mmCIF file of C-alpha atoms in Angstrom:
data_model
loop_
_atom_site.group_PDB
_atom_site.id
_atom_site.type_symbol
_atom_site.label_atom_id
_atom_site.label_comp_id
_atom_site.label_asym_id
_atom_site.label_seq_id
_atom_site.Cartn_x
_atom_site.Cartn_y
_atom_site.Cartn_z
ATOM 1 C CA MET A 1 72.486 -12.041 -53.300
ATOM 2 C CA PRO A 2 73.587 -9.322 -55.318
ATOM 3 C CA GLU A 3 70.670 -9.938 -57.620
ATOM 4 C CA LEU A 4 67.989 -9.795 -54.417
ATOM 5 C CA ASN A 5 69.847 -6.286 -53.257
ATOM 6 C CA ARG A 6 69.342 -4.390 -56.714
ATOM 7 C CA LEU A 7 65.733 -5.897 -57.049
ATOM 8 C CA LEU A 8 64.749 -4.495 -53.352
ATOM 9 C CA THR A 9 66.812 -1.343 -55.030
ATOM 10 C CA ASP A 10 64.813 -0.636 -57.584
ATOM 11 C CA ASN A 11 61.711 -1.423 -55.476
ATOM 12 C CA LEU A 12 62.134 0.495 -52.882
ATOM 13 C CA ALA A 13 59.949 3.012 -53.803
ATOM 14 C CA ILE A 14 56.990 1.095 -55.147
ATOM 15 C CA ALA A 15 57.205 -0.540 -51.810
ATOM 16 C CA PHE A 16 57.142 2.251 -49.289
ATOM 17 C CA GLY A 17 54.487 3.926 -51.365
ATOM 18 C CA VAL A 18 51.955 0.981 -50.977
ATOM 19 C CA LEU A 19 53.658 0.682 -47.437
ATOM 20 C CA ALA A 20 52.170 4.938 -46.646
ATOM 21 C CA GLY A 21 49.337 3.706 -48.365
ATOM 22 C CA LEU A 22 48.036 1.512 -45.666
ATOM 23 C CA VAL A 23 49.314 3.506 -42.913
ATOM 24 C CA LEU A 24 46.859 6.273 -44.486
ATOM 25 C CA LEU A 25 44.141 4.009 -44.989
ATOM 26 C CA LEU A 26 44.776 2.869 -41.061
ATOM 27 C CA VAL A 27 44.764 6.261 -40.069
ATOM 28 C CA ILE A 28 41.415 7.114 -41.797
ATOM 29 C CA GLY A 29 39.817 4.442 -40.233
ATOM 30 C CA PHE A 30 41.293 4.885 -36.951
ATOM 31 C CA LEU A 31 39.579 8.458 -37.108
ATOM 32 C CA VAL A 32 36.287 7.583 -38.320
ATOM 33 C CA GLN A 33 36.571 4.235 -35.407
ATOM 34 C CA SER A 34 37.299 7.388 -32.838
ATOM 35 C CA THR A 35 34.463 10.091 -34.466
ATOM 36 C CA ARG A 36 31.862 6.876 -33.766
ATOM 37 C CA ILE A 37 32.655 6.272 -30.132
ATOM 38 C CA GLY A 38 32.700 9.435 -29.349
ATOM 39 C CA ARG A 39 29.177 9.844 -30.142
ATOM 40 C CA ALA A 40 28.064 6.694 -28.585
ATOM 41 C CA VAL A 41 29.625 7.624 -25.789
ATOM 42 C CA ARG A 42 27.614 11.153 -25.901
ATOM 43 C CA THR A 43 24.675 9.141 -26.201
ATOM 44 C CA TYR A 44 25.414 7.437 -23.818
ATOM 45 C CA ARG A 45 25.800 9.810 -20.780
ATOM 46 C CA GLU A 46 22.523 11.718 -22.526
ATOM 47 C CA LEU A 47 21.254 8.222 -21.533
ATOM 48 C CA VAL A 48 21.896 7.521 -18.028
ATOM 49 C CA ARG A 49 22.027 11.501 -16.923
ATOM 50 C CA ASP A 50 18.723 13.166 -15.521
ATOM 51 C CA GLN A 51 17.853 16.173 -15.599
ATOM 52 C CA ASP A 52 19.132 17.295 -12.608
ATOM 53 C CA GLY A 53 22.513 16.073 -13.673
ATOM 54 C CA GLY A 54 22.414 13.029 -12.145
ATOM 55 C CA THR A 55 23.516 9.800 -13.263
ATOM 56 C CA LEU A 56 21.467 6.142 -13.875
ATOM 57 C CA HIS A 57 23.076 4.335 -11.034
ATOM 58 C CA ASP A 58 22.337 7.351 -8.935
ATOM 59 C CA ARG A 59 18.549 7.621 -9.718
ATOM 60 C CA LEU A 60 18.956 3.392 -8.886
ATOM 61 C CA VAL A 61 20.768 3.860 -6.102
ATOM 62 C CA GLY A 62 17.524 6.377 -4.808
ATOM 63 C CA SER A 63 15.508 4.381 -6.291
ATOM 64 C CA ALA A 64 16.224 1.156 -3.746
ATOM 65 C CA GLU A 65 16.205 3.942 -0.898
ATOM 66 C CA GLN A 66 12.746 4.686 -1.180
ATOM 67 C CA ALA A 67 11.852 0.829 -1.584
ATOM 68 C CA VAL A 68 13.923 0.506 1.972
ATOM 69 C CA ARG A 69 11.830 3.486 2.913
ATOM 70 C CA ALA A 70 8.666 2.441 2.216
ATOM 71 C CA GLY A 71 8.855 -0.853 3.317
ATOM 72 C CA GLU A 72 9.597 0.688 6.231
ATOM 73 C CA ARG A 73 6.406 2.271 6.556
ATOM 74 C CA MET A 74 4.798 -0.779 5.001
ATOM 75 C CA ASN A 75 5.631 -2.546 9.008
ATOM 76 C CA GLU A 76 5.029 0.686 10.866
ATOM 77 C CA MET A 77 1.843 1.036 9.280
ATOM 78 C CA GLU A 78 1.225 -2.620 9.613
ATOM 79 C CA ALA A 79 1.583 -2.740 12.903
ATOM 80 C CA MET A 80 -0.569 0.465 13.703
ATOM 81 C CA HIS A 81 -3.592 -0.982 12.273
ATOM 82 C CA SER A 82 -2.699 -4.732 14.440
ATOM 83 C CA VAL A 83 -3.591 -1.484 17.420
ATOM 84 C CA MET A 84 -6.484 -0.358 15.688
ATOM 85 C CA ASP A 85 -7.764 -3.878 14.744
ATOM 86 C CA GLN A 86 -7.193 -4.662 18.429
ATOM 87 C CA ARG A 87 -8.674 -1.406 19.694
ATOM 88 C CA THR A 88 -11.797 -2.090 17.128
ATOM 89 C CA ARG A 89 -12.795 -4.907 18.216
ATOM 90 C CA ARG A 90 -13.438 -3.607 21.685
ATOM 91 C CA SER A 91 -15.806 -0.761 19.463
ATOM 92 C CA LEU A 92 -19.083 -0.521 19.836
ATOM 93 C CA GLN A 93 -19.535 -2.631 16.563
ATOM 94 C CA HIS A 94 -23.176 -4.239 16.657
ATOM 95 C CA ILE A 95 -26.384 -2.275 17.386
ATOM 96 C CA GLY A 96 -29.775 -3.535 18.115
ATOM 97 C CA LEU A 97 -32.821 -0.914 18.703
ATOM 98 C CA VAL A 98 -36.774 -1.876 19.352
ATOM 99 C CA ARG A 99 -39.176 0.414 20.257
ATOM 100 C CA TYR A 100 -42.434 -1.253 22.314
ATOM 101 C CA ASN A 101 -45.610 0.248 24.063
ATOM 102 C CA PRO A 102 -45.781 -2.207 27.294
ATOM 103 C CA PHE A 103 -48.682 -0.494 28.300
ATOM 104 C CA ASP A 104 -52.348 0.358 26.817
ATOM 105 C CA ASP A 105 -52.995 3.311 28.142
ATOM 106 C CA THR A 106 -49.927 4.814 26.751
ATOM 107 C CA GLY A 107 -49.840 6.623 22.877
ATOM 108 C CA SER A 108 -47.101 4.871 20.359
ATOM 109 C CA ASP A 109 -43.975 3.133 20.974
ATOM 110 C CA GLN A 110 -42.167 5.223 23.430
ATOM 111 C CA SER A 111 -40.126 2.688 25.030
ATOM 112 C CA PHE A 112 -37.224 0.936 23.938
ATOM 113 C CA ALA A 113 -34.858 -1.522 24.634
ATOM 114 C CA ILE A 114 -31.329 -1.366 22.893
ATOM 115 C CA ALA A 115 -28.230 -3.022 22.256
ATOM 116 C CA LEU A 116 -24.775 -2.371 22.601
ATOM 117 C CA LEU A 117 -22.714 -4.570 21.654
ATOM 118 C CA ASP A 118 -18.731 -5.100 20.639
ATOM 119 C CA ASP A 119 -17.851 -7.522 17.760
ATOM 120 C CA GLN A 120 -17.165 -10.166 21.054
ATOM 121 C CA ARG A 121 -20.650 -9.792 21.783
ATOM 122 C CA ASP A 122 -19.541 -8.272 25.213
ATOM 123 C CA GLY A 123 -21.990 -4.699 25.851
ATOM 124 C CA ILE A 124 -25.014 -3.290 27.882
ATOM 125 C CA VAL A 125 -28.496 -3.332 26.896
ATOM 126 C CA LEU A 126 -30.879 -0.345 27.577
ATOM 127 C CA SER A 127 -34.132 -0.320 28.131
ATOM 128 C CA SER A 128 -36.071 3.068 28.422
ATOM 129 C CA LEU A 129 -39.983 1.923 29.953
ATOM 130 C CA HIS A 130 -42.500 5.051 29.003
ATOM 131 C CA GLY A 131 -45.417 5.501 31.143
ATOM 132 C CA ARG A 132 -48.109 8.009 31.414
ATOM 133 C CA THR A 133 -46.121 9.945 34.779
ATOM 134 C CA ASN A 134 -42.847 8.846 34.692
ATOM 135 C CA THR A 135 -39.924 7.250 32.659
ATOM 136 C CA ARG A 136 -37.132 4.504 33.291
ATOM 137 C CA ILE A 137 -34.703 3.396 32.726
ATOM 138 C CA PHE A 138 -32.316 0.192 32.990
ATOM 139 C CA ALA A 139 -28.822 -0.399 31.769
ATOM 140 C CA LYS A 140 -27.675 -4.343 31.843
ATOM 141 C CA PRO A 141 -24.208 -6.236 31.428
ATOM 142 C CA VAL A 142 -24.540 -8.075 28.246
ATOM 143 C CA ALA A 143 -21.452 -10.458 28.241
ATOM 144 C CA ASP A 144 -21.207 -13.073 24.947
ATOM 145 C CA GLY A 145 -24.750 -12.174 23.763
ATOM 146 C CA GLY A 146 -26.262 -12.648 27.020
ATOM 147 C CA SER A 147 -26.790 -11.249 29.931
ATOM 148 C CA PRO A 148 -26.789 -12.616 33.522
ATOM 149 C CA HIS A 149 -29.598 -10.366 34.541
ATOM 150 C CA ASN A 150 -32.574 -11.400 33.586
ATOM 151 C CA LEU A 151 -33.818 -10.078 30.500
ATOM 152 C CA SER A 152 -37.063 -9.047 29.016
ATOM 153 C CA ASP A 153 -37.971 -10.373 25.173
ATOM 154 C CA GLU A 154 -37.818 -6.602 23.493
ATOM 155 C CA GLU A 155 -34.183 -6.824 25.784
ATOM 156 C CA SER A 156 -33.386 -10.398 24.173
ATOM 157 C CA GLN A 157 -34.364 -8.936 20.953
ATOM 158 C CA ALA A 158 -32.765 -6.183 21.142
ATOM 159 C CA ILE A 159 -29.405 -8.580 21.274
ATOM 160 C CA ARG A 160 -30.465 -10.647 18.984
ATOM 161 C CA ILE A 161 -31.061 -7.665 16.492
ATOM 162 C CA ALA A 162 -27.182 -5.981 17.646
ATOM 163 C CA VAL A 163 -25.558 -10.224 17.081
ATOM 164 C CA GLU A 164 -27.725 -11.126 13.638
ATOM 165 C CA GLY A 165 -27.300 -7.728 12.137
ATOM 166 C CA THR A 166 -31.619 -8.009 11.583
ATOM 167 C CA ARG A 167 -33.906 -5.929 11.729
ATOM 168 C CA PRO A 168 -37.339 -6.343 14.261
ATOM 169 C CA GLY A 169 -40.213 -8.369 11.568
#
């Protein structure tokens, strides 16, 4: 055992020097890694921060809120579209016009029949008969492309043009 004490005493300075060197290397490695981590943290913060100082989390939350509001607005617009679609179906959509000359003693086609129909083929047909001394206008209801009243050939043709979207031949 005295030999072991002597060996330790003789080499204590060397062992202390080696351990001090290792501690110094560990401190240098720690400082290098701390610097790298600090740089990485700064870079990360720059990446996630916008011009207004908000974070990526703030931007994501804001985007999610915008998406929710956009969805709500879309639902409102779909409801409005449905109402407008119902109204449009009952509005004037199909028009058929036939001009004609019912009398041989008058000039040009100043008489006409015009059919004004909605998408359900309901509406009215107006006829104007222009004569030498007077003009008469007649209105007849139209339901599903027909009328409970007798229709002239021109009125029937105006309804057909309105329903089919064709022009007189």
